[in-house]
Amino acid sequence: MKVLVVGSGGREHAFVWKLAQSPQVQALYAAPGSDAIGELARCAPVKANDVKGLVDFARKEKIDLTIIGPEEPLTLGIGDAFADAGLALVGPSAKAAQIEGSKAFAKYVMKKYGIPTADFEIAATPQAASAAVLKMGLPLVIKADGLAAGKGVILCYNEAEAEDAIRLIMVDKQFGASGAQVVIEKLLVGEEASFIALTDGETVLPMASSQDHKRVFNDDQGPNTGGMGAYSPAPVVTDELHRRVMDEVMLPMIRALAAEGCPYRGVLYAGLMINGGQPSVLEFNARFGDPETQPILARLKSDLAALLLATTNGTLGRMSVEWDPRPAVCVVMASGGYPAAPQTGFPISGLDEVKSDPDVVVFHAGTKRIDGQWTNSGGRVLGVTALGETIESAVRNCYGRVETIQWQGAHYRTDIARRAFGRMT
Ligand code: AMP
Ligand code: GLY
C-alpha cells in the first residue's frame, strides 16, 4: 500500500522509520516531511495544515492510508475532507477532534458521562473567571479552551497568579481566539502517564504506556516545553491501573462520543494524573504524543501499517499487538535558548556513528542537511531513543549516545526516566 505521513517532527520521523519496515508498504510519502524523513520517504511540499492540498496530493498519488502527526489538521477537518474524498485516514472528524481542540468540550463530555477528571468551571469573561477562582479556591489550573501548542495551561497557587493567568489568556489574548473561554480546574497531584490507543469506534487497542517530561530542566523545573524526553512502559500504569483506564476512561469516552453524535475513530490519547491507583484525565489528544511515540514505536514489534489500516476500516478487533519487552527511553536534545528563543544553524557532530547500533535510533525533530552536514533548525532537535534489558540500561545506552552528539548550545535533561528506576525489572 501507499502510505502518507503528515507532519515533520520527531514523532513523524518515528512513524516513517517504523512504516518503512512494513512489508505491506510499497511507497512511503511525507508532507511536508524533513531532510531526515526524506531519507526514508518521498517528501511533498504540502504544509501539514493545508487540508485541501493534502486531499489533492493523496488523490493524485492514490494514497491508500494517511496518518496525521500534529493536531491542527485534525481540528481543521482533515478527517472529514478525506472521508468525503473516499480516502482512508487515521483520525477523527473535526467534531470529534474537539476532545483536543476544545478543553471545555472535553470536560463537558467527561462530566456528563462520569469519566474521572478534576472538578472545573468554564468562564467566557475575565469577571466570570475571577468569580470562579474565588468560588473554587486555590490551587487551581487555568487553561485556554483551544489549541495553544501545549502552552495554554497555567498552574496557579495563589490569587495573584490566577489573576495574571486570566489576564494573559483573556485580556492580553496571548493564545488568540483559543483563549476566548477558559477552563478553571482543581490542581491535581500525583504521577502523570500517557495512555495512547488506536480505535475504530468499537475496539480500543492500547499502545504500550509511556511517560513524558514536559519541563525543560531536571527535576521538572523551568517552563513547559513540547516534551524533553519519554520512556515506555510507564511502571505507574500497573495491570490493574491499565484495566481501570480502559474501563473508566477509554471505552466510556468512545461510547460517550458516539452518543454525542460524533463517533470517534483514530488515535485516542489520554493524559492521566494517577494518585493512589486512581486515574484522572488531564487532557485528551486526538493524535500520538511527541516524544512518547518515539519510545513506543521503538518497542512495537507488530506491523504499524496493518494496525493503522485496521483503525480506518473497522477491523481493529481482529488485531493484536506485540511489544518488545525491553523498555525504551527517548532523550530530547534541544537547541540553546529553547524553549524561549532557540539558536539554530549550528553543525551537528556524532550522528553517523550511531547508525551502527541496533538498539539506538536517533529521530530528527528539527534538523536540516546543508551541503551534507546536519545542522539544528528547530527548538527540539533530536530524540535519541534506546532500548535496554532494564530501564537503567536503556537510560545508560541512551545517554551514552547523547554524550557523543554535539552542537553549539545543545542541551538536554539528564534525569529522563529516573522516576522509573527500581520500579521495573
Ligand atoms: P494539558 O495540556 O491539559 O494536559 O496540561 C498540560 C500539563 O499541565 C499537564 O501535563 C500537567 O502537567 C499540567 N496539568 C494540567 N491540568 C492539571 C491539573 N488539573 N492538575 C495538575 N496539573 C495539571
Ligand atoms: N508529549 C505530549 C503531547 O504530545 O501532547
GROMACS .gro file of C-alpha atoms and ligand atoms in nm:
model
  453
    1MET     CA    1   0.000   0.000   0.000
    2LYS     CA    2   0.095   0.366  -0.041
    3VAL     CA    3   0.117   0.548   0.290
    4LEU     CA    4   0.133   0.922   0.362
    5VAL     CA    5   0.262   1.065   0.692
    6VAL     CA    6   0.158   1.425   0.764
    7GLY     CA    7   0.398   1.634   0.973
    8SER     CA    8   0.769   1.698   1.001
    9GLY     CA    9   0.888   1.639   1.359
   10GLY     CA   10   1.039   1.359   1.565
   11ARG     CA   11   0.706   1.177   1.600
   12GLU     CA   12   0.663   1.175   1.223
   13HIS     CA   13   1.023   1.059   1.171
   14ALA     CA   14   0.941   0.768   1.404
   15PHE     CA   15   0.624   0.685   1.203
   16VAL     CA   16   0.820   0.683   0.879
   17TRP     CA   17   1.103   0.476   1.032
   18LYS     CA   18   0.855   0.214   1.151
   19LEU     CA   19   0.638   0.215   0.838
   20ALA     CA   20   0.946   0.172   0.619
   21GLN     CA   21   0.993  -0.169   0.788
   22SER     CA   22   0.647  -0.290   0.687
   23PRO     CA   23   0.628  -0.547   0.407
   24GLN     CA   24   0.282  -0.405   0.328
   25VAL     CA   25   0.415  -0.058   0.249
   26GLN     CA   26   0.525  -0.026  -0.114
   27ALA     CA   27   0.563   0.351  -0.117
   28LEU     CA   28   0.603   0.599   0.164
   29TYR     CA   29   0.533   0.972   0.140
   30ALA     CA   30   0.553   1.258   0.388
   31ALA     CA   31   0.405   1.609   0.380
   32PRO     CA   32   0.593   1.824   0.434
   33GLY     CA   33   0.847   1.588   0.596
   34SER     CA   34   1.205   1.692   0.663
   35ASP     CA   35   1.553   1.618   0.535
   36ALA     CA   36   1.579   1.323   0.775
   37ILE     CA   37   1.234   1.192   0.684
   38GLY     CA   38   1.336   1.231   0.318
   39GLU     CA   39   1.593   0.954   0.364
   40LEU     CA   40   1.303   0.708   0.408
   41ALA     CA   41   1.005   0.869   0.233
   42ARG     CA   42   0.928   1.093  -0.062
   43CYS     CA   43   0.858   1.440   0.078
   44ALA     CA   44   0.592   1.659  -0.082
   45PRO     CA   45   0.597   2.035  -0.026
   46VAL     CA   46   0.246   2.049   0.121
   47LYS     CA   47   0.204   2.204   0.466
   48ALA     CA   48   0.053   1.992   0.746
   49ASN     CA   49  -0.236   2.240   0.789
   50ASP     CA   50  -0.317   2.263   0.416
   51VAL     CA   51  -0.617   2.032   0.422
   52LYS     CA   52  -0.715   2.086   0.059
   53GLY     CA   53  -0.357   2.048  -0.060
   54LEU     CA   54  -0.327   1.718   0.128
   55VAL     CA   55  -0.653   1.584  -0.017
   56ASP     CA   56  -0.537   1.678  -0.368
   57PHE     CA   57  -0.199   1.515  -0.310
   58ALA     CA   58  -0.349   1.195  -0.169
   59ARG     CA   59  -0.590   1.174  -0.463
   60LYS     CA   60  -0.322   1.236  -0.721
   61GLU     CA   61  -0.079   0.981  -0.574
   62LYS     CA   62  -0.360   0.731  -0.496
   63ILE     CA   63  -0.257   0.710  -0.129
   64ASP     CA   64  -0.412   0.410   0.049
   65LEU     CA   65  -0.355   0.525   0.407
   66THR     CA   66  -0.275   0.857   0.573
   67ILE     CA   67  -0.160   0.912   0.930
   68ILE     CA   68  -0.161   1.260   1.082
   69GLY     CA   69   0.106   1.366   1.331
   70PRO     CA   70   0.002   1.709   1.464
   71GLU     CA   71  -0.337   1.817   1.599
   72GLU     CA   72  -0.404   2.120   1.381
   73PRO     CA   73  -0.514   1.942   1.059
   74LEU     CA   74  -0.747   1.723   1.265
   75THR     CA   75  -0.924   2.019   1.425
   76LEU     CA   76  -0.935   2.186   1.080
   77GLY     CA   77  -1.134   1.891   0.947
   78ILE     CA   78  -0.888   1.676   0.755
   79GLY     CA   79  -1.076   1.367   0.880
   80ASP     CA   80  -1.397   1.489   0.716
   81ALA     CA   81  -1.224   1.603   0.395
   82PHE     CA   82  -1.052   1.266   0.344
   83ALA     CA   83  -1.373   1.076   0.424
   84ASP     CA   84  -1.560   1.286   0.165
   85ALA     CA   85  -1.291   1.203  -0.089
   86GLY     CA   86  -1.311   0.831  -0.007
   87LEU     CA   87  -0.956   0.827   0.127
   88ALA     CA   88  -0.851   0.626   0.435
   89LEU     CA   89  -0.709   0.840   0.715
   90VAL     CA   90  -0.625   0.762   1.076
   91GLY     CA   91  -0.801   1.038   1.266
   92PRO     CA   92  -1.139   1.164   1.380
   93SER     CA   93  -1.383   1.413   1.228
   94ALA     CA   94  -1.343   1.780   1.323
   95LYS     CA   95  -1.635   1.747   1.559
   96ALA     CA   96  -1.482   1.450   1.742
   97ALA     CA   97  -1.136   1.614   1.736
   98GLN     CA   98  -1.282   1.876   1.970
   99ILE     CA   99  -1.177   1.642   2.252
  100GLU     CA  100  -0.838   1.807   2.190
  101GLY     CA  101  -0.942   2.130   2.016
  102SER     CA  102  -1.172   2.246   2.296
  103LYS     CA  103  -1.088   2.167   2.655
  104ALA     CA  104  -1.437   2.287   2.751
  105PHE     CA  105  -1.592   2.029   2.517
  106ALA     CA  106  -1.372   1.751   2.658
  107LYS     CA  107  -1.464   1.848   3.014
  108TYR     CA  108  -1.835   1.867   2.927
  109VAL     CA  109  -1.829   1.514   2.783
  110MET     CA  110  -1.628   1.376   3.075
  111LYS     CA  111  -1.864   1.526   3.331
  112LYS     CA  112  -2.178   1.413   3.152
  113TYR     CA  113  -2.057   1.054   3.120
  114GLY     CA  114  -1.882   1.019   3.457
  115ILE     CA  115  -1.526   0.994   3.325
  116PRO     CA  116  -1.286   1.082   3.609
  117THR     CA  117  -1.137   1.432   3.578
  118ALA     CA  118  -1.073   1.732   3.803
  119ASP     CA  119  -1.373   1.946   3.908
  120PHE     CA  120  -1.399   2.254   3.689
  121GLU     CA  121  -1.579   2.570   3.583
  122ILE     CA  122  -1.588   2.727   3.237
  123ALA     CA  123  -1.574   3.107   3.202
  124ALA     CA  124  -1.618   3.327   2.895
  125THR     CA  125  -1.526   3.664   3.054
  126PRO     CA  126  -1.243   3.771   3.288
  127GLN     CA  127  -1.505   3.865   3.550
  128ALA     CA  128  -1.664   3.521   3.539
  129ALA     CA  129  -1.319   3.363   3.557
  130SER     CA  130  -1.226   3.565   3.867
  131ALA     CA  131  -1.555   3.474   4.031
  132ALA     CA  132  -1.491   3.105   3.956
  133VAL     CA  133  -1.146   3.128   4.114
  134LEU     CA  134  -1.298   3.270   4.434
  135LYS     CA  135  -1.571   3.007   4.435
  136MET     CA  136  -1.340   2.710   4.374
  137GLY     CA  137  -1.047   2.807   4.598
  138LEU     CA  138  -0.678   2.760   4.522
  139PRO     CA  139  -0.462   2.589   4.398
  140LEU     CA  140  -0.612   2.579   4.051
  141VAL     CA  141  -0.515   2.528   3.690
  142ILE     CA  142  -0.633   2.781   3.432
  143LYS     CA  143  -0.641   2.663   3.071
  144ALA     CA  144  -0.712   2.835   2.742
  145ASP     CA  145  -1.000   2.645   2.585
  146GLY     CA  146  -0.848   2.599   2.239
  147LEU     CA  147  -0.518   2.480   2.093
  148ALA     CA  148  -0.211   2.654   2.233
  149ALA     CA  149   0.076   2.419   2.142
  150GLY     CA  150   0.083   2.286   2.498
  151LYS     CA  151   0.147   2.632   2.642
  152GLY     CA  152  -0.203   2.745   2.738
  153VAL     CA  153  -0.208   2.573   3.078
  154ILE     CA  154  -0.111   2.776   3.385
  155LEU     CA  155  -0.077   2.632   3.735
  156CYS     CA  156  -0.191   2.887   3.996
  157TYR     CA  157  -0.110   2.856   4.366
  158ASN     CA  158  -0.233   3.198   4.480
  159GLU     CA  159  -0.482   3.465   4.376
  160ALA     CA  160  -0.221   3.688   4.212
  161GLU     CA  161  -0.109   3.402   3.985
  162ALA     CA  162  -0.471   3.327   3.897
  163GLU     CA  163  -0.538   3.692   3.809
  164ASP     CA  164  -0.218   3.701   3.598
  165ALA     CA  165  -0.326   3.386   3.416
  166ILE     CA  166  -0.673   3.523   3.344
  167ARG     CA  167  -0.523   3.849   3.216
  168LEU     CA  168  -0.266   3.670   2.999
  169ILE     CA  169  -0.522   3.441   2.836
  170MET     CA  170  -0.838   3.655   2.823
  171VAL     CA  171  -0.724   4.020   2.817
  172ASP     CA  172  -0.377   4.011   2.656
  173LYS     CA  173  -0.504   3.724   2.435
  174GLN     CA  174  -0.166   3.551   2.438
  175PHE     CA  175  -0.321   3.248   2.268
  176GLY     CA  176  -0.554   3.444   2.041
  177ALA     CA  177  -0.903   3.307   1.990
  178SER     CA  178  -0.805   2.990   2.182
  179GLY     CA  179  -0.841   3.198   2.498
  180ALA     CA  180  -1.197   3.322   2.434
  181GLN     CA  181  -1.303   3.080   2.709
  182VAL     CA  182  -1.104   2.932   2.995
  183VAL     CA  183  -1.138   2.608   3.182
  184ILE     CA  184  -1.059   2.653   3.550
  185GLU     CA  185  -0.996   2.327   3.728
  186LYS     CA  186  -0.870   2.188   4.055
  187LEU     CA  187  -0.499   2.123   4.066
  188LEU     CA  188  -0.435   1.752   4.087
  189VAL     CA  189  -0.127   1.590   4.235
  190GLY     CA  190   0.021   1.250   4.156
  191GLU     CA  191   0.221   1.096   3.874
  192GLU     CA  192   0.143   1.159   3.508
  193ALA     CA  193   0.126   0.896   3.235
  194SER     CA  194   0.026   0.892   2.870
  195PHE     CA  195  -0.224   0.627   2.763
  196ILE     CA  196  -0.243   0.614   2.384
  197ALA     CA  197  -0.473   0.381   2.192
  198LEU     CA  198  -0.599   0.315   1.843
  199THR     CA  199  -0.973   0.291   1.798
  200ASP     CA  200  -1.201   0.214   1.506
  201GLY     CA  201  -1.502   0.337   1.703
  202GLU     CA  202  -1.573  -0.004   1.858
  203THR     CA  203  -1.248  -0.164   1.961
  204VAL     CA  204  -0.991   0.024   2.167
  205LEU     CA  205  -0.643  -0.121   2.112
  206PRO     CA  206  -0.397   0.030   2.359
  207MET     CA  207  -0.038   0.101   2.272
  208ALA     CA  208   0.228   0.048   2.540
  209SER     CA  209   0.209   0.300   2.824
  210SER     CA  210   0.454   0.588   2.840
  211GLN     CA  211   0.552   0.895   3.033
  212ASP     CA  212   0.688   1.221   2.902
  213HIS     CA  213   0.880   1.505   3.069
  214LYS     CA  214   0.732   1.844   2.988
  215ARG     CA  215   0.955   2.080   3.186
  216VAL     CA  216   1.279   2.197   3.031
  217PHE     CA  217   1.513   2.128   3.323
  218ASN     CA  218   1.592   1.835   3.554
  219ASP     CA  219   1.357   1.764   3.845
  220ASP     CA  220   1.067   1.915   3.649
  221GLN     CA  221   1.199   2.270   3.683
  222GLY     CA  222   1.162   2.558   3.438
  223PRO     CA  223   0.899   2.630   3.175
  224ASN     CA  224   0.692   2.372   2.990
  225THR     CA  225   0.818   2.251   2.652
  226GLY     CA  226   0.683   2.026   2.380
  227GLY     CA  227   0.848   1.741   2.574
  228MET     CA  228   1.211   1.680   2.673
  229GLY     CA  229   1.204   1.303   2.682
  230ALA     CA  230   0.985   0.998   2.731
  231TYR     CA  231   1.003   0.633   2.821
  232SER     CA  232   0.791   0.324   2.778
  233PRO     CA  233   0.645   0.137   2.957
  234ALA     CA  234   0.546   0.363   3.249
  235PRO     CA  235   0.556   0.142   3.560
  236VAL     CA  236   0.291   0.361   3.727
  237VAL     CA  237   0.048   0.201   3.479
  238THR     CA  238   0.020  -0.136   3.650
  239ASP     CA  239  -0.201  -0.411   3.506
  240GLU     CA  240  -0.475  -0.309   3.746
  241LEU     CA  241  -0.449   0.057   3.650
  242HIS     CA  242  -0.446  -0.039   3.282
  243ARG     CA  243  -0.777  -0.221   3.332
  244ARG     CA  244  -0.922   0.076   3.515
  245VAL     CA  245  -0.814   0.321   3.245
  246MET     CA  246  -0.972   0.102   2.977
  247ASP     CA  247  -1.296   0.054   3.176
  248GLU     CA  248  -1.331   0.401   3.327
  249VAL     CA  249  -1.175   0.626   3.062
  250MET     CA  250  -1.111   0.488   2.715
  251LEU     CA  251  -1.418   0.273   2.647
  252PRO     CA  252  -1.663   0.514   2.817
  253MET     CA  253  -1.515   0.804   2.616
  254ILE     CA  254  -1.563   0.622   2.284
  255ARG     CA  255  -1.922   0.538   2.378
  256ALA     CA  256  -1.983   0.891   2.503
  257LEU     CA  257  -1.865   1.048   2.179
  258ALA     CA  258  -2.085   0.813   1.977
  259ALA     CA  259  -2.381   0.908   2.199
  260GLU     CA  260  -2.299   1.277   2.142
  261GLY     CA  261  -2.329   1.224   1.767
  262CYS     CA  262  -1.958   1.230   1.689
  263PRO     CA  263  -1.831   0.872   1.677
  264TYR     CA  264  -1.457   0.863   1.732
  265ARG     CA  265  -1.203   0.688   1.512
  266GLY     CA  266  -0.829   0.729   1.510
  267VAL     CA  267  -0.582   0.783   1.790
  268LEU     CA  268  -0.716   0.848   2.139
  269TYR     CA  269  -0.456   0.978   2.382
  270ALA     CA  270  -0.547   1.029   2.747
  271GLY     CA  271  -0.304   1.236   2.954
  272LEU     CA  272  -0.357   1.098   3.304
  273MET     CA  273  -0.277   1.202   3.658
  274ILE     CA  274  -0.252   0.894   3.879
  275ASN     CA  275  -0.287   0.917   4.251
  276GLY     CA  276  -0.337   0.623   4.487
  277GLY     CA  277  -0.417   0.395   4.194
  278GLN     CA  278  -0.694   0.629   4.073
  279PRO     CA  279  -0.664   0.776   3.722
  280SER     CA  280  -0.795   1.125   3.638
  281VAL     CA  281  -0.792   1.268   3.287
  282LEU     CA  282  -0.587   1.589   3.247
  283GLU     CA  283  -0.645   1.611   2.875
  284PHE     CA  284  -0.739   1.415   2.568
  285ASN     CA  285  -0.546   1.439   2.245
  286ALA     CA  286  -0.659   1.318   1.905
  287ARG     CA  287  -0.312   1.207   1.794
  288PHE     CA  288   0.004   1.031   1.905
  289GLY     CA  289   0.223   1.211   2.159
  290ASP     CA  290   0.557   1.366   2.078
  291PRO     CA  291   0.801   1.241   2.214
  292GLU     CA  292   0.606   0.941   2.354
  293THR     CA  293   0.572   0.794   2.005
  294GLN     CA  294   0.949   0.756   1.974
  295PRO     CA  295   0.998   0.501   2.260
  296ILE     CA  296   0.660   0.338   2.189
  297LEU     CA  297   0.743   0.266   1.825
  298ALA     CA  298   1.096   0.158   1.918
  299ARG     CA  299   0.924  -0.122   2.116
  300LEU     CA  300   0.650  -0.209   1.866
  301LYS     CA  301   0.710  -0.546   1.700
  302SER     CA  302   0.382  -0.562   1.507
  303ASP     CA  303   0.329  -0.407   1.167
  304LEU     CA  304   0.229  -0.043   1.223
  305ALA     CA  305   0.078  -0.014   0.874
  306ALA     CA  306  -0.154  -0.308   0.939
  307LEU     CA  307  -0.265  -0.164   1.274
  308LEU     CA  308  -0.331   0.179   1.126
  309LEU     CA  309  -0.523   0.035   0.832
  310ALA     CA  310  -0.741  -0.168   1.070
  311THR     CA  311  -0.816   0.156   1.257
  312THR     CA  312  -0.965   0.303   0.939
  313ASN     CA  313  -1.176   0.007   0.823
  314GLY     CA  314  -1.336  -0.123   1.140
  315THR     CA  315  -1.127  -0.439   1.176
  316LEU     CA  316  -0.920  -0.344   1.481
  317GLY     CA  317  -1.099  -0.617   1.682
  318ARG     CA  318  -0.909  -0.877   1.479
  319MET     CA  319  -0.569  -0.727   1.553
  320SER     CA  320  -0.327  -0.787   1.838
  321VAL     CA  321  -0.010  -0.601   1.922
  322GLU     CA  322   0.328  -0.743   2.011
  323TRP     CA  323   0.582  -0.543   2.211
  324ASP     CA  324   0.950  -0.579   2.270
  325PRO     CA  325   0.954  -0.647   2.645
  326ARG     CA  326   1.259  -0.427   2.682
  327PRO     CA  327   1.198  -0.069   2.798
  328ALA     CA  328   1.283   0.221   2.568
  329VAL     CA  329   1.396   0.572   2.656
  330CYS     CA  330   1.400   0.882   2.437
  331VAL     CA  331   1.609   1.183   2.540
  332VAL     CA  332   1.534   1.503   2.351
  333MET     CA  333   1.832   1.718   2.264
  334ALA     CA  334   1.727   2.081   2.223
  335SER     CA  335   1.882   2.396   2.079
  336GLY     CA  336   2.048   2.654   2.304
  337GLY     CA  337   1.783   2.901   2.422
  338TYR     CA  338   1.493   2.654   2.386
  339PRO     CA  339   1.206   2.693   2.472
  340ALA     CA  340   1.215   3.076   2.473
  341ALA     CA  341   1.445   3.158   2.180
  342PRO     CA  342   1.618   2.861   2.013
  343GLN     CA  343   1.952   2.937   1.845
  344THR     CA  344   1.977   2.743   1.523
  345GLY     CA  345   2.209   2.683   1.230
  346PHE     CA  346   2.498   2.506   1.404
  347PRO     CA  347   2.663   2.193   1.262
  348ILE     CA  348   2.584   1.869   1.450
  349SER     CA  349   2.859   1.612   1.501
  350GLY     CA  350   2.843   1.247   1.606
  351LEU     CA  351   2.530   1.140   1.418
  352ASP     CA  352   2.687   0.895   1.173
  353GLU     CA  353   2.841   0.682   1.448
  354VAL     CA  354   2.500   0.600   1.599
  355LYS     CA  355   2.375   0.423   1.287
  356SER     CA  356   2.566   0.101   1.364
  357ASP     CA  357   2.391   0.039   1.698
  358PRO     CA  358   2.075  -0.176   1.655
  359ASP     CA  359   1.938  -0.072   1.995
  360VAL     CA  360   1.964   0.302   1.935
  361VAL     CA  361   1.784   0.518   1.683
  362VAL     CA  362   1.802   0.895   1.651
  363PHE     CA  363   1.478   1.061   1.542
  364HIS     CA  364   1.516   1.409   1.397
  365ALA     CA  365   1.274   1.676   1.518
  366GLY     CA  366   1.444   1.994   1.397
  367THR     CA  367   1.739   1.942   1.163
  368LYS     CA  368   1.840   2.043   0.813
  369ARG     CA  369   2.104   1.889   0.595
  370ILE     CA  370   2.312   2.162   0.435
  371ASP     CA  371   2.584   2.052   0.188
  372GLY     CA  372   2.586   1.708   0.351
  373GLN     CA  373   2.617   1.848   0.703
  374TRP     CA  374   2.334   1.810   0.960
  375THR     CA  375   2.253   2.137   1.136
  376ASN     CA  376   1.997   2.226   1.406
  377SER     CA  377   1.694   2.410   1.271
  378GLY     CA  378   1.430   2.400   1.546
  379GLY     CA  379   1.375   2.408   1.922
  380ARG     CA  380   1.368   2.034   1.977
  381VAL     CA  381   1.637   1.890   1.752
  382LEU     CA  382   1.689   1.517   1.812
  383GLY     CA  383   1.517   1.237   2.003
  384VAL     CA  384   1.787   0.984   2.087
  385THR     CA  385   1.597   0.661   2.156
  386ALA     CA  386   1.746   0.345   2.306
  387LEU     CA  387   1.633   0.002   2.422
  388GLY     CA  388   1.786  -0.182   2.718
  389GLU     CA  389   1.728  -0.501   2.917
  390THR     CA  390   1.622  -0.285   3.211
  391ILE     CA  391   1.514   0.078   3.229
  392GLU     CA  392   1.851   0.157   3.388
  393SER     CA  393   2.040   0.002   3.097
  394ALA     CA  394   1.812   0.172   2.842
  395VAL     CA  395   1.894   0.503   3.011
  396ARG     CA  396   2.267   0.419   3.008
  397ASN     CA  397   2.257   0.325   2.639
  398CYS     CA  398   2.066   0.639   2.558
  399TYR     CA  399   2.288   0.887   2.743
  400GLY     CA  400   2.599   0.704   2.619
  401ARG     CA  401   2.491   0.811   2.270
  402VAL     CA  402   2.360   1.153   2.365
  403GLU     CA  403   2.700   1.244   2.503
  404THR     CA  404   2.869   1.173   2.169
  405ILE     CA  405   2.635   1.405   1.973
  406GLN     CA  406   2.720   1.772   1.986
  407TRP     CA  407   2.650   2.116   1.851
  408GLN     CA  408   2.693   2.463   1.991
  409GLY     CA  409   2.441   2.533   2.267
  410ALA     CA  410   2.282   2.183   2.273
  411HIS     CA  411   2.110   2.097   2.599
  412TYR     CA  412   1.906   1.811   2.739
  413ARG     CA  413   1.776   1.678   3.067
  414THR     CA  414   1.994   1.422   3.242
  415ASP     CA  415   1.713   1.268   3.451
  416ILE     CA  416   1.481   1.121   3.187
  417ALA     CA  417   1.310   0.804   3.320
  418ARG     CA  418   1.486   0.832   3.655
  419ARG     CA  419   1.147   0.814   3.826
  420ALA     CA  420   1.105   0.460   3.694
  421PHE     CA  421   1.432   0.331   3.841
  422GLY     CA  422   1.386   0.042   4.078
  423ARG     CA  423   1.020   0.007   3.978
  424MET     CA  424   1.071  -0.204   3.668
  425THR     CA  425   1.268  -0.520   3.623
  426AMP     P1  426  -0.288   1.963   2.945
  426AMP     O1  427  -0.244   2.025   2.815
  426AMP     O2  428  -0.428   1.996   2.983
  426AMP     O3  429  -0.251   1.820   2.961
  426AMP     O4  430  -0.192   2.031   3.053
  426AMP     C1  431  -0.052   2.031   3.035
  426AMP     C2  432   0.015   1.992   3.165
  426AMP     O5  433  -0.032   2.076   3.271
  426AMP     C3  434  -0.017   1.851   3.211
  426AMP     O6  435   0.066   1.756   3.151
  426AMP     C4  436   0.008   1.864   3.359
  426AMP     O7  437   0.146   1.858   3.389
  426AMP     C5  438  -0.043   2.002   3.391
  426AMP     N1  439  -0.185   1.997   3.432
  426AMP     C6  440  -0.294   2.009   3.354
  426AMP     N2  441  -0.408   2.000   3.427
  426AMP     C7  442  -0.370   1.982   3.554
  426AMP     C8  443  -0.439   1.966   3.677
  426AMP     N3  444  -0.572   1.969   3.685
  426AMP     N4  445  -0.365   1.950   3.788
  426AMP     C9  446  -0.231   1.949   3.785
  426AMP     N5  447  -0.159   1.964   3.672
  426AMP    C10  448  -0.226   1.981   3.558
  427GLY     N1  449   0.402   1.487   2.476
  427GLY     C1  450   0.277   1.550   2.496
  427GLY     C2  451   0.198   1.568   2.374
  427GLY     O1  452   0.232   1.519   2.268
  427GLY     O2  453   0.094   1.632   2.384
   0.00000   0.00000   0.00000
